[in-house]
Each structure stands twice: as C-alpha cells, then as structure tokens.
XYZ file of C-alpha atoms in Angstrom:
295
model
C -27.366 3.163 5.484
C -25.972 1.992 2.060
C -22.424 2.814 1.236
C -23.212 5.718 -1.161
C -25.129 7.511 1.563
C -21.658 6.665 4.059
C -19.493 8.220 1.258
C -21.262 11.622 0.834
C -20.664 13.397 4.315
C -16.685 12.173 3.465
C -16.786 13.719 -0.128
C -18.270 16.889 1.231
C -15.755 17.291 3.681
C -12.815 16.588 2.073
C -14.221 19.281 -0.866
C -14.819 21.778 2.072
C -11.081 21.104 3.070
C -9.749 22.013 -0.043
C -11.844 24.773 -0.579
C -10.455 26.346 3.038
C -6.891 25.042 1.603
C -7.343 26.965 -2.030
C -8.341 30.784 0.139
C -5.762 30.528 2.169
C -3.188 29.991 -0.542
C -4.879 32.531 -2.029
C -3.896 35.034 0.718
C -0.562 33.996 0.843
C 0.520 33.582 -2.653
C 4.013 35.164 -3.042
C 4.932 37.236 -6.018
C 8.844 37.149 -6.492
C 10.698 40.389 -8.230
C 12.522 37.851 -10.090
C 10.479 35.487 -11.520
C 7.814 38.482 -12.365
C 10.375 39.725 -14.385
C 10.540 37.115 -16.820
C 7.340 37.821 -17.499
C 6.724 40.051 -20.881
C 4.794 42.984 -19.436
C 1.564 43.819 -21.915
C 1.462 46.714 -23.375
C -1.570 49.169 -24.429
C -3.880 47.556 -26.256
C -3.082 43.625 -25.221
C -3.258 44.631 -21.410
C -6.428 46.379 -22.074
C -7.915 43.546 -24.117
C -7.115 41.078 -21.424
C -8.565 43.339 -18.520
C -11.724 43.659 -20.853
C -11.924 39.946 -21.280
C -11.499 39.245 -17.299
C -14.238 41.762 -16.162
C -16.570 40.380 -18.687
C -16.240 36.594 -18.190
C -14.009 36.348 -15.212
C -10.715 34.689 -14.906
C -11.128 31.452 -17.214
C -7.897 30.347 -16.865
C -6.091 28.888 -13.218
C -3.217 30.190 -12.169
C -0.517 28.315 -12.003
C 1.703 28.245 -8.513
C 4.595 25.866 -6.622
C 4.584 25.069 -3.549
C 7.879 25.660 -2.179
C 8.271 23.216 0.657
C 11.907 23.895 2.051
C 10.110 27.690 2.811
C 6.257 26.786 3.144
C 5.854 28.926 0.703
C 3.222 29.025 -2.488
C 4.703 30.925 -5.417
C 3.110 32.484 -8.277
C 4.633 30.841 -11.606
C 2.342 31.920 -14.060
C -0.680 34.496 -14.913
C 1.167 37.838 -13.125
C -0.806 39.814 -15.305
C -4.234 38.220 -15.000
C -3.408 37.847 -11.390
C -2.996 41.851 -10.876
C -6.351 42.536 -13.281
C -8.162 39.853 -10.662
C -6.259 41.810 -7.583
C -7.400 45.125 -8.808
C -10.793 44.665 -9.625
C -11.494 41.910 -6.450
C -12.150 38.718 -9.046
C -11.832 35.528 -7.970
C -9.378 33.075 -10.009
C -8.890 29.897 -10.122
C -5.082 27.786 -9.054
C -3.756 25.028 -10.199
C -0.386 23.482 -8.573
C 2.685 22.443 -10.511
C 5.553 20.253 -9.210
C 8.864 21.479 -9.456
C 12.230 20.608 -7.123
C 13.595 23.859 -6.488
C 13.894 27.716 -7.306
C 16.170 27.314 -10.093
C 13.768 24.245 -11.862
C 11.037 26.962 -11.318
C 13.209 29.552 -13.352
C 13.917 27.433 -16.049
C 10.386 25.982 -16.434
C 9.050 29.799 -16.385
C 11.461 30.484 -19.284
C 10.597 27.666 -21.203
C 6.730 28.730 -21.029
C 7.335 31.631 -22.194
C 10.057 31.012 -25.249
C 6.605 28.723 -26.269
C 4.498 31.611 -26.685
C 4.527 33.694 -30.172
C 3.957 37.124 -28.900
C 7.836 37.604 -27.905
C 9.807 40.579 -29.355
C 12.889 39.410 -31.130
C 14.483 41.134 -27.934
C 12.542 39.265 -25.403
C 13.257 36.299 -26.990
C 17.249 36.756 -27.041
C 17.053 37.859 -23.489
C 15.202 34.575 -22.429
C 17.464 32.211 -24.210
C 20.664 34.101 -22.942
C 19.182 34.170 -19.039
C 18.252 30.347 -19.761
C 21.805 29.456 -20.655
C 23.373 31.489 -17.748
C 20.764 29.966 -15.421
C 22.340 26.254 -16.627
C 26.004 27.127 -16.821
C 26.046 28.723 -13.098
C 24.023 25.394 -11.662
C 26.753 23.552 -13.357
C 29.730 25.486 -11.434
C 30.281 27.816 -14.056
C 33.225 27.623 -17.178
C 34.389 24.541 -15.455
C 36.571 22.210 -18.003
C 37.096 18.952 -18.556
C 40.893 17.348 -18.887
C 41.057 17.887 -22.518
C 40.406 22.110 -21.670
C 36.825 21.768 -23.232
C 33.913 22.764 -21.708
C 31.484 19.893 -22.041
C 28.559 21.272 -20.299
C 28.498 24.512 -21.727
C 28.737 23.378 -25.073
C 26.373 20.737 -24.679
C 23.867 23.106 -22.800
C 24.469 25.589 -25.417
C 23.666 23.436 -28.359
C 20.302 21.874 -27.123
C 19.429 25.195 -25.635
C 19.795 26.149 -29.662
C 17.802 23.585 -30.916
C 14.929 23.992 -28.945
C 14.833 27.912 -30.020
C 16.237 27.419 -33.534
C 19.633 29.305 -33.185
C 23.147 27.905 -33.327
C 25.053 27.485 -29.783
C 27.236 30.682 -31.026
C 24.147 32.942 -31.082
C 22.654 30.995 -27.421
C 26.368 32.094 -26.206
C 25.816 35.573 -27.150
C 22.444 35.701 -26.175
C 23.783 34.949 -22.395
C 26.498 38.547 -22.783
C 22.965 40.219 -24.160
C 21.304 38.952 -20.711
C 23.892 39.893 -18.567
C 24.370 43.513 -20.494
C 20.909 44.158 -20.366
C 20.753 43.272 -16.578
C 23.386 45.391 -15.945
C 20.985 48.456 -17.738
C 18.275 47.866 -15.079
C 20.260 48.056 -12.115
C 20.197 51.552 -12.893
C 17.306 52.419 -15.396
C 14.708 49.352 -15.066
C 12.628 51.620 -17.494
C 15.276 51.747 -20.623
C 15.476 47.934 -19.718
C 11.687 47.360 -20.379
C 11.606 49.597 -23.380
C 14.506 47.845 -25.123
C 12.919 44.596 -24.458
C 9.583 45.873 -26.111
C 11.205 47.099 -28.936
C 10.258 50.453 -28.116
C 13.718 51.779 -27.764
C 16.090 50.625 -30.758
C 20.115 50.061 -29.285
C 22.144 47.766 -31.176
C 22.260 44.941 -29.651
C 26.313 44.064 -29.807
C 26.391 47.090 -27.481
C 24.024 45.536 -25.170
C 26.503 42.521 -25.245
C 29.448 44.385 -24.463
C 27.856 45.898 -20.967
C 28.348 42.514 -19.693
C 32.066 42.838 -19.612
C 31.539 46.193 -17.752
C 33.621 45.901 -14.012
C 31.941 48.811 -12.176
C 28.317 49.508 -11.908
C 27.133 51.464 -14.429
C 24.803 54.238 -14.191
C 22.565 54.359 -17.750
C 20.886 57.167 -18.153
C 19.494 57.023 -22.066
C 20.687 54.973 -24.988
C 22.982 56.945 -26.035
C 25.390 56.005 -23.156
C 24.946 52.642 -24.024
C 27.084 53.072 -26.911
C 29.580 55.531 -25.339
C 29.867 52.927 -22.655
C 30.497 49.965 -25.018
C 32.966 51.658 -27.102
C 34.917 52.736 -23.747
C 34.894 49.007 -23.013
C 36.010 47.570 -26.686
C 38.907 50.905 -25.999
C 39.859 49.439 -22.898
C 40.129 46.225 -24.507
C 42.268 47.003 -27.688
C 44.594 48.825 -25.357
C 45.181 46.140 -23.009
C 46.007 43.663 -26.335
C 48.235 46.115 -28.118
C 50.313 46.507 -24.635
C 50.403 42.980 -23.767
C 51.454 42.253 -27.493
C 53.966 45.205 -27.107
C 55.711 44.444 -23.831
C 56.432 40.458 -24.552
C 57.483 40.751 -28.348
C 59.561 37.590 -28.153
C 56.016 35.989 -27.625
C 54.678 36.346 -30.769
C 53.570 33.448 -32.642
C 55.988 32.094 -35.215
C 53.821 30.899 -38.473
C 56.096 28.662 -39.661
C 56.408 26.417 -36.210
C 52.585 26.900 -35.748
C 51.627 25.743 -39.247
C 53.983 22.214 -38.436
C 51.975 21.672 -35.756
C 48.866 22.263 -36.981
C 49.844 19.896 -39.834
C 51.213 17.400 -37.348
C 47.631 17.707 -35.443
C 46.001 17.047 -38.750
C 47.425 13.856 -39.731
C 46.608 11.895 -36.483
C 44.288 9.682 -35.425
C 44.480 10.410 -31.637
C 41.706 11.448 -30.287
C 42.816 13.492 -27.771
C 44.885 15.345 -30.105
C 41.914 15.690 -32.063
C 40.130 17.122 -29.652
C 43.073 19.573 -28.802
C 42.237 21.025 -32.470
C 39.409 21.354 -32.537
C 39.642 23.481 -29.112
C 42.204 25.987 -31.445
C 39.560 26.485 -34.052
C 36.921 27.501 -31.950
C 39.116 29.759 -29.631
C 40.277 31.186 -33.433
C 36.838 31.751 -34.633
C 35.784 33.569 -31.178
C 39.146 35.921 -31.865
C 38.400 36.526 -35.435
C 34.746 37.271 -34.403
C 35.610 39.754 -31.196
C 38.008 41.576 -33.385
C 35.043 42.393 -36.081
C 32.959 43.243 -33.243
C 35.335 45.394 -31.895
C 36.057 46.898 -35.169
C-alpha cells in the first residue's frame, strides 16, 4: 500500500471530524442581545431582497462566529440577518471562525465592520462611532488624566477614531453623548430607538445628546418628550450655573489678572506650561460651545 492510498482513510476522517465539529456549533451558536444590536436591522424592501436571494441560491456567504474560550462558547459576529432568513426557512449556511481575545475586541471589530459598509444612515453611523469611542475610553479606566490634567487616551482615541470615519475628535466626542442618549431612549422605547436610527423618525440630534446627562431613568414615550426632556436638562443646568455664580461672587474671574497670565503663558518656552494652555483653550471652546447648545 503506497502512501497516497495510507493518506486517504486519514483525510476522510479528519473531514468527517470537522463536519460533526461544524453541526454541532451549529446547534449551539449563541446570539447575544448586545452584539445583535449593532447590527443595522433591514428594512422592507432590502430584507425582502435578501430573503429572496437566500431561498433562491442558498446562503452564499459563511457566517462569521468566535469562539469564546474562557465560556466554551461560539458566538455569532456577523450575518444576524441571513442567519434568521436560514433559521426560518431550515437552510443550511456555511461558518467561518474569526480570532479575537475577548468580548470587548469582538465589539469593537463588529463596529468596525459595519462603519465599512455604505448602507448606514447618517444616524447609524454617529451612533457607531460614539458607542466605539465609549467602548475604548471605559477599557481604558474611563476620564483618567495624566499629570499635566490632560487626557491622553481619550484624545488620542478620539482623534484616530476620527480619522478612520472622517470627522474631527470634537464630533467622535459628541457622537459618544449621542450613544449614550440614544441608549438611554431604548431602555424604555427600543422601538423610537430603531426608528431614529433608520431615519424614520426625525429628533434633533443635540437633544439626543443631552439625554446622556439625564440622572434618573427616563421613560420616552414619543419624540416629542425627547425635547421636553432635554430642555428640562439644559434648565437644570443654567440654574445650577447662575446659583453657583450667584452664591460665590468674590469668585469671579478678574480679566485683567487672567489676561497677565495668559500673556505670561504665551511667552514661554516650557513645555509643561504649554501644555497647561493649551488645556484652557479647549476647556474654553467646550464652554463657549455648551452655552450655544444650551441657548
């Protein structure tokens, strides 16, 4: 028996393993809430088009899933919606693995996939970038700062997370309220969620950004509220300033000290001092902008 004929009983086996191996991941594959959601649902016509497409020439395309080894378990990471045509109608699909280190890699490499694809609503989009740049500040411990009181990461993360979606690091920081507003809409009406992220339902999306300041849980019922509950907020807000700037009048900046210093900032060459500057333009220009919002 020549070595060719010794090799096929091995190659057969080893096929017939992975074959047993690819049904029972099959069986088990786990769908998380969370993950699905950052998933654009389709809509009418597109989700119709792609069940037509499936039922006439089957599932082309694998299904991508990671193995989570810490749980055992297999994870669906992409093709939720070609997954539920195949559920519904009993069609077999292909799967294809990916490698990824943990839940929060998986996240981020789900958001990325889809910020690739051109079909996003200008809404989807802004809520993928913002959940992308929360995602990174929070596995970097949050608004930590460094000696000088700037925070590194999050500008860093905020400027590359620009770049690679084409908007400056002050819309990516935005973006993240927009998430965390609109998040704070589905814990109470999923379905005005969706609907603003389709484009379907029109809310101005400063509004949105406010709800992420909100302290109690709010219950949305239409979009309407959304702006009666934003305007409460940017109320509350004014309120708090005027009283604060009310009860501690000896506090009040002094121009003529504060234009000294600035000048005395200007003219050095230390770069910590430097750095201490530019930290009092940026905190001005977020004033100056939450005070237009606001008004």
């Amino acid at each position: 028996m020549n070595k060719r004929s010794k090799l096929i009983p091995s190659i057969a086996l080893a096929k017939n393993k992975m074959l047993v191996q690819d049904a029972e991941i099959k069986q088990n594959i786990k769908i998380y809430p969370e993950l699905k959601e950052l998933i654009p649902p389709l809509q009418g016509e597109e989700l119709e088009q792609l069940e037509n497409n499936i039922l006439k020439e089957g599932c082309r395309e694998p299904l991508l899933y990671w193995h989570n080894v810490s749980t055992d378990e297999f994870i669906l990471i992409d093709g939720h919606n070609r997954y539920g045509i195949c559920k519904k109608h009993h069609i077999d699909f292909n799967l294809k693995p990916i490698t990824l280190s943990n839940f929060d890699e998986a996240k981020n490499w789900m958001i990325d996939n889809q910020l690739g694809r051109r079909n996003l609503s200008k809404e989807q989009k802004i809520y993928l970038v913002g959940i992308r740049y929360n995602q990174e500040k929070n596995t970097h411990g949050g608004n930590r700062k460094t000696g000088e009181g700037q925070n590194t990461e999050s500008v860093n993360s905020a400027e590359r997370i620009g770049k690679e979606n084409n908007m400056s690091p002050k819309s990516v920081k935005r973006a993240a309220h927009f998430a965390e507003g609109l998040d704070n809409i589905g814990e109470s009406n999923p379905e005005l969620k969706k609907q603003i992220l389709t484009g379907k339902q029109k809310v101005r999306l400063s509004d949105i950004e406010t709800l992420s300041e909100a302290r109690d849980h709010l219950k949305i019922k239409n979009s309407d509220q959304i702006k009666i509950e934003a305007e409460k907020i940017k109320t509350e807000k004014r309120e708090k300033l005027n009283n604060k700037l009310n009860s501690k009048p000896t506090a009040r900046i002094n121009e003529t000290k504060l234009k000294l210093e600035v000048d005395n900032l200007l003219s050095t060459k230390d770069e910590r001092k430097l750095k201490i500057l530019k930290n009092i333009v940026n905190l001005a220009q977020e004033m100056i902008q939450e005070y237009s919002t606001d008004n």
